[in-house]
Tab-separated table of C-alpha atoms in Angstrom:
chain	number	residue	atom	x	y	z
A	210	UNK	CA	-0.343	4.698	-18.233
A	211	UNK	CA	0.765	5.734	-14.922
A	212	UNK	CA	3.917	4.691	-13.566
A	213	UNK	CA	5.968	4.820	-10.477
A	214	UNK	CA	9.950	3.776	-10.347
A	215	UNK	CA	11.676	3.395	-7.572
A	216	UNK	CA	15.268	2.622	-7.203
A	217	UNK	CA	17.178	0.802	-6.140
A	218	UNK	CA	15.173	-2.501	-5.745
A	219	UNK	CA	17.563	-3.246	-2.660
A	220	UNK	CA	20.151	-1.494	-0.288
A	221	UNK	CA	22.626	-2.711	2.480
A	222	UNK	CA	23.788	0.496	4.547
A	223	UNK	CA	25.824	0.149	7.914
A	224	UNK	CA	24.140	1.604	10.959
A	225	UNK	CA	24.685	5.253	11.443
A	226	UNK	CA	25.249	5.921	7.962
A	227	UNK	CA	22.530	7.675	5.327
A	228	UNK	CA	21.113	6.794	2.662
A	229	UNK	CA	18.615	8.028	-0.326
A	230	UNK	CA	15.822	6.173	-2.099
A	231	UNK	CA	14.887	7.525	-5.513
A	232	UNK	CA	10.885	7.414	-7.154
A	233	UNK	CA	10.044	8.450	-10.487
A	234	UNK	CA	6.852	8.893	-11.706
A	235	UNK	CA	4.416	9.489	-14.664
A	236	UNK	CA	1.070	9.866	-12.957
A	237	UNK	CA	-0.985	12.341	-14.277
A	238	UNK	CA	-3.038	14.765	-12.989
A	239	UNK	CA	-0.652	14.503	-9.649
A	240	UNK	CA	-2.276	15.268	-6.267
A	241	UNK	CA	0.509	14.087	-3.629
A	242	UNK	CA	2.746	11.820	-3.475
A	243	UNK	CA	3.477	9.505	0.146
A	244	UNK	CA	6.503	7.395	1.224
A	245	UNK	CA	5.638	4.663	3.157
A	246	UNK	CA	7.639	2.531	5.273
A	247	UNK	CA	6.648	-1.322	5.346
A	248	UNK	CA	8.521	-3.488	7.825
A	249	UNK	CA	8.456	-7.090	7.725
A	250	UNK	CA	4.665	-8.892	7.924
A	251	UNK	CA	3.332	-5.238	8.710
A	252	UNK	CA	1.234	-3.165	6.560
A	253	UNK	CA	2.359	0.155	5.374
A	254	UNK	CA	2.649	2.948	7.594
A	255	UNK	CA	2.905	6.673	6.061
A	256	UNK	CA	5.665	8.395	6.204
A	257	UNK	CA	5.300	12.182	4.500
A	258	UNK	CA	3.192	13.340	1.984
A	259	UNK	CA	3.641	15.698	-0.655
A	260	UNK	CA	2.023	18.052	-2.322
A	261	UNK	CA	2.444	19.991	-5.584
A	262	UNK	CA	3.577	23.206	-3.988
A	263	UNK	CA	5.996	21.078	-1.593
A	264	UNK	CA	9.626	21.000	-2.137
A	265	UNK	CA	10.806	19.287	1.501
A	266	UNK	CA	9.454	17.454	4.103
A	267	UNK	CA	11.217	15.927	7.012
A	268	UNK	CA	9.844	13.357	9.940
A	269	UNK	CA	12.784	12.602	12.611
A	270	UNK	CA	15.457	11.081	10.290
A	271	UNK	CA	13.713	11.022	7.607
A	272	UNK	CA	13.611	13.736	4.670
A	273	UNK	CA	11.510	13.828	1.500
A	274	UNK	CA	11.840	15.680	-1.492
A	275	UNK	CA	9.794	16.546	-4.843
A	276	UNK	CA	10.283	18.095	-8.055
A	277	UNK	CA	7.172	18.205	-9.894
A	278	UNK	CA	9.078	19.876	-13.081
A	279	UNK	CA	11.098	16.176	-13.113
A	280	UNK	CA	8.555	14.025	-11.603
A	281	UNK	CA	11.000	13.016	-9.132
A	282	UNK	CA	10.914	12.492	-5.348
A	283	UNK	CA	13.741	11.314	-2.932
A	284	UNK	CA	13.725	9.625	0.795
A	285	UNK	CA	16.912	10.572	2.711
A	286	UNK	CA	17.450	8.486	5.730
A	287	UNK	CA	19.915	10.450	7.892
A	288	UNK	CA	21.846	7.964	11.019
A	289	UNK	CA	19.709	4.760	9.860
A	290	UNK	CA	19.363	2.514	12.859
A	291	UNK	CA	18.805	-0.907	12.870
A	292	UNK	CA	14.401	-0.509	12.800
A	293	UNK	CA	15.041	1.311	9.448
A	294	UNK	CA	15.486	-1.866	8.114
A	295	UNK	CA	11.983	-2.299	5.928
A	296	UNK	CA	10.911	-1.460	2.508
A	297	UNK	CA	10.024	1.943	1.239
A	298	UNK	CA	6.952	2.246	-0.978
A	299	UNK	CA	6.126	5.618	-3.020
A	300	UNK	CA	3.089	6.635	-3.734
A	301	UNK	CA	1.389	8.833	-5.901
A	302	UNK	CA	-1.912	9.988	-5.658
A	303	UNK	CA	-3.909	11.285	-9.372
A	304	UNK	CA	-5.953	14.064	-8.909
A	305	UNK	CA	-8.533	12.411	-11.624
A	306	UNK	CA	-12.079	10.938	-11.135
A	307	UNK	CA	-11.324	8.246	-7.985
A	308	UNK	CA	-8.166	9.255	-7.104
A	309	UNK	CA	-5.945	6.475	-7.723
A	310	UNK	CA	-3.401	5.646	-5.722
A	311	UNK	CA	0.243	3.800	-7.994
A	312	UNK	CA	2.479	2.180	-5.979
A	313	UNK	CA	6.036	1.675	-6.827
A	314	UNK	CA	8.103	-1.876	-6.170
A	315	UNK	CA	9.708	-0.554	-3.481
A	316	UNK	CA	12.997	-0.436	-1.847
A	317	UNK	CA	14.160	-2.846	0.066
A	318	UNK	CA	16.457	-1.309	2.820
A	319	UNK	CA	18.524	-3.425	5.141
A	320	UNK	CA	20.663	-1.424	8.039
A	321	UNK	CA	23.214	-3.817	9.595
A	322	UNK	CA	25.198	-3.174	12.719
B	1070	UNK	CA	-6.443	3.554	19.357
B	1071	UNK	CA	-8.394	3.857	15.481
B	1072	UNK	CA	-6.771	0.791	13.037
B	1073	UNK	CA	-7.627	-1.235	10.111
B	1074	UNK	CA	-8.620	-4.837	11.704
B	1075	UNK	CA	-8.002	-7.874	9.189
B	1076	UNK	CA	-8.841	-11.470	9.887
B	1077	UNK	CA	-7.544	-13.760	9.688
B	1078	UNK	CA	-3.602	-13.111	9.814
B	1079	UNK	CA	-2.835	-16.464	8.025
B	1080	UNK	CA	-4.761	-19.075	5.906
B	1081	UNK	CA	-3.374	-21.893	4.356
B	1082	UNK	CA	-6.199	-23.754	2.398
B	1083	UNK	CA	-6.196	-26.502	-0.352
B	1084	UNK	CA	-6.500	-25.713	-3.951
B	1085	UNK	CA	-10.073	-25.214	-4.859
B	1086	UNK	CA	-11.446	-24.271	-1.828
B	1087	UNK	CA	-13.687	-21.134	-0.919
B	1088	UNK	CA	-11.367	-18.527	1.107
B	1089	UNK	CA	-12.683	-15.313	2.880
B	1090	UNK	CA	-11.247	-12.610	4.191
B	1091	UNK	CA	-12.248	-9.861	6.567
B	1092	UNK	CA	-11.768	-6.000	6.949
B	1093	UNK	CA	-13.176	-3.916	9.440
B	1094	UNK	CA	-12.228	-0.202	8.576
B	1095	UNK	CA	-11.357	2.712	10.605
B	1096	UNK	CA	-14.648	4.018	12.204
B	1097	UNK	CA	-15.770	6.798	9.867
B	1098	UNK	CA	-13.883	6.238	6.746
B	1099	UNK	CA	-16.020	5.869	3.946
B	1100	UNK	CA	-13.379	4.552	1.730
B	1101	UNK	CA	-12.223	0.858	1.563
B	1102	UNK	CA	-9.685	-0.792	-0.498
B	1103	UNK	CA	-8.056	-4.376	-0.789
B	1104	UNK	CA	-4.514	-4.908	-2.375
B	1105	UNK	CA	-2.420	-8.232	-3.058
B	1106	UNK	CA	0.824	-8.162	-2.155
B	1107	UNK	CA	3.538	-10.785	-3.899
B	1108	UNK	CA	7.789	-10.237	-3.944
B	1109	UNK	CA	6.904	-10.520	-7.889
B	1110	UNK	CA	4.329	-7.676	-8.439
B	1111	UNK	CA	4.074	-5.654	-5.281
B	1112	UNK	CA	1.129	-3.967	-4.447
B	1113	UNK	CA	-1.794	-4.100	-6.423
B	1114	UNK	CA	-5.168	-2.631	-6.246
B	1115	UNK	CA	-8.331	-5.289	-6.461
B	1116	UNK	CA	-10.949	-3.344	-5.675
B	1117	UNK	CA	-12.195	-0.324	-3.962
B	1118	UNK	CA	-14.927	0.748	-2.222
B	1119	UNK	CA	-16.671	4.024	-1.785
B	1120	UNK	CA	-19.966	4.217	0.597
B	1121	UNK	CA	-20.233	1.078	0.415
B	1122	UNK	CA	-20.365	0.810	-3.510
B	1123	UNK	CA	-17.861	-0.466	-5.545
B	1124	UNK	CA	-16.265	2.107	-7.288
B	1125	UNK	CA	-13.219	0.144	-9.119
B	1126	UNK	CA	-12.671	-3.932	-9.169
B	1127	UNK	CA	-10.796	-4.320	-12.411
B	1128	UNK	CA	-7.434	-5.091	-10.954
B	1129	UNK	CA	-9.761	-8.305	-9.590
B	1130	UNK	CA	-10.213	-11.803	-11.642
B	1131	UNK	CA	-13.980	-11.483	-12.057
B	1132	UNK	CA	-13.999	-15.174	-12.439
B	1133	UNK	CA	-13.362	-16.116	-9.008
B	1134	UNK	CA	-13.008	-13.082	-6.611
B	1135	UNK	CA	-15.843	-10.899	-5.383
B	1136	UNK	CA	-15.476	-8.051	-2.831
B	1137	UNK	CA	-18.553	-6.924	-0.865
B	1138	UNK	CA	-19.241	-4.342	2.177
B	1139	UNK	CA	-22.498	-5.741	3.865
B	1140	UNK	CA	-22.594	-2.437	5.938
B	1141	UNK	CA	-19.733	-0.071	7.122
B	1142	UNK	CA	-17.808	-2.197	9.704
B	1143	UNK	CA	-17.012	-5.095	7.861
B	1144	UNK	CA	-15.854	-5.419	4.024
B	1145	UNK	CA	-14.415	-8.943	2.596
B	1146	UNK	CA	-12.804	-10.216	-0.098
B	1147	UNK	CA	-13.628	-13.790	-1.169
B	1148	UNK	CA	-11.839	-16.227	-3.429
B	1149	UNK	CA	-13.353	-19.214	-4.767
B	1150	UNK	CA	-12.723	-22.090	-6.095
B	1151	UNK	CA	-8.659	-20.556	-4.704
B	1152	UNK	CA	-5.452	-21.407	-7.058
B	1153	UNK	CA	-1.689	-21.658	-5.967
B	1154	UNK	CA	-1.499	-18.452	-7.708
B	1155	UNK	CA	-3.369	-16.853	-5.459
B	1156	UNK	CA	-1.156	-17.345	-2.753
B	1157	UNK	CA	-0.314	-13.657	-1.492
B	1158	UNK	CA	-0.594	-11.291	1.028
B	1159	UNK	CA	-3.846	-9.221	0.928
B	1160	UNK	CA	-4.520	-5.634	2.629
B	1161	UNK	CA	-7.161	-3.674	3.506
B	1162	UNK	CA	-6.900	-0.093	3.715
B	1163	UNK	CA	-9.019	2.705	4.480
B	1164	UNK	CA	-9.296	6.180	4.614
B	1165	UNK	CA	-11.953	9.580	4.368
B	1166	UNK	CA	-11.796	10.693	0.948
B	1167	UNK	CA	-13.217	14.436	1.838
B	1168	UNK	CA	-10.096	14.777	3.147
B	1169	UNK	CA	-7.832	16.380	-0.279
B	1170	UNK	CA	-4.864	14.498	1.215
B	1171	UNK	CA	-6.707	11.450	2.928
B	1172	UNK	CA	-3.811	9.025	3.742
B	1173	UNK	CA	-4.709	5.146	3.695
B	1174	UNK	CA	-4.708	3.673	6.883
B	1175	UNK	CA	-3.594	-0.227	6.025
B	1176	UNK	CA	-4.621	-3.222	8.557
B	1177	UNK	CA	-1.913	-5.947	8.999
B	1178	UNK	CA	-2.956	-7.856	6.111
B	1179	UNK	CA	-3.851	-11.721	5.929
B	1180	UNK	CA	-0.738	-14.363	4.529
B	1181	UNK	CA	-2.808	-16.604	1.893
B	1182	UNK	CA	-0.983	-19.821	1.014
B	1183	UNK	CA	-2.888	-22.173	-1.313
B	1184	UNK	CA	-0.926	-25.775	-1.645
């Protein structure tokens, strides 16, 4: 069955300081894999994607990583700011028939001044 | 600008009574999906929608949801008779699936309560 992981469920960071969000997954065939950031009573907005032959990604502060030997992505938040404060959602696309999409629980991320 | 329109934002409805709910995808996509949200289970996939067909609904109660697209612009998601359980927030997303790394474009979701 596939899984995603993410951890930690929760994290309390001061502002300016950085931070990394961990996802494990099991999903097989992989296609790519997307962070998404979900703030408060908003739907999820996409971060980066990643593909097989991706190792890096960044957008602004925000840095992805993927090792498809390990199955393992990170989010690196570099000088979080107060609007980082949301929850990050992985995402990880199977290359099989319809594509499914398996979400992890996310990470709660709360960036106080 | 191109977004994922949901109505309505909030219901709160009475146990056993017929909700719907309303998605109007991104003009173009050809792929439509609705998740439930809940602090217990996170996201979960209900249904989703392909050209208008269903392609996958077996993350849905068969018993008392249905998901239909009457024609591209609008899909919904309807609960009846509603339970307390239900009580959620629900998401449509959509995106172009010709696209190898189509993203999914979410609206802004509709709060369910059902006392």
């Amino acid at each position: 069955k596939n899984q995603v992981e993410q951890s930690p469920q929760s994290l309390i960071i001061l502002e300016g300081k950085n931070c990394t969000l961990q996802c494990n997954y099991t999903v097989s065939p992989f296609s790519n894999l997307r962070w998404y950031k979900q703030d408060t009573g908003r739907g999820p907005v996409s971060l980066t994607i990643m593909t097989f032959s991706e190792n890096t990604k960044s957008n602004g502060r925000y840095t992805a990583t993927l090792d498809a030997d390990t199955k393992q992505s990170s989010l690196h938040i570099t000088a979080s700011q107060l609007s980082d404060s949301a929850s990050y959602i992985c995402v990880v696309r199977d290359s099989a028939a319809g594509n499914k999409l398996t979400f992890g629980g996310g990470t709660r991320v709360l960036v106080k001044p | 600008d191109a977004r994922v329109t949901q109505t309505p934002r909030h219901k709160v409805t009475e146990m056993g009574q017929e909700v719907t709910m309303r998605c109007q995808p991104i003009l173009g996509h050809n792929t439509v999906f609705w998740y439930r949200q809940t602090m217990m289970q996170g996201l979960e996939l209900l249904a989703y929608f392909r050209n208008r067909a269903p392609l996958d609904d077996s993350g849905m109660p068969k018993d008392r949801f249905s998901a239909e697209m009457p024609d591209a612009t609008l899909a919904t998601l309807k609960i009846q008779p509603s339970e307390p359980r239900d009580s959620a927030v629900y998401f449509c997303a959509s995106g172009l699936v010709e696209l190898r790394n189509t993203e999914a474009f979410f609206g802004q979701g509709t709060r369910l309560t059902v006392v």
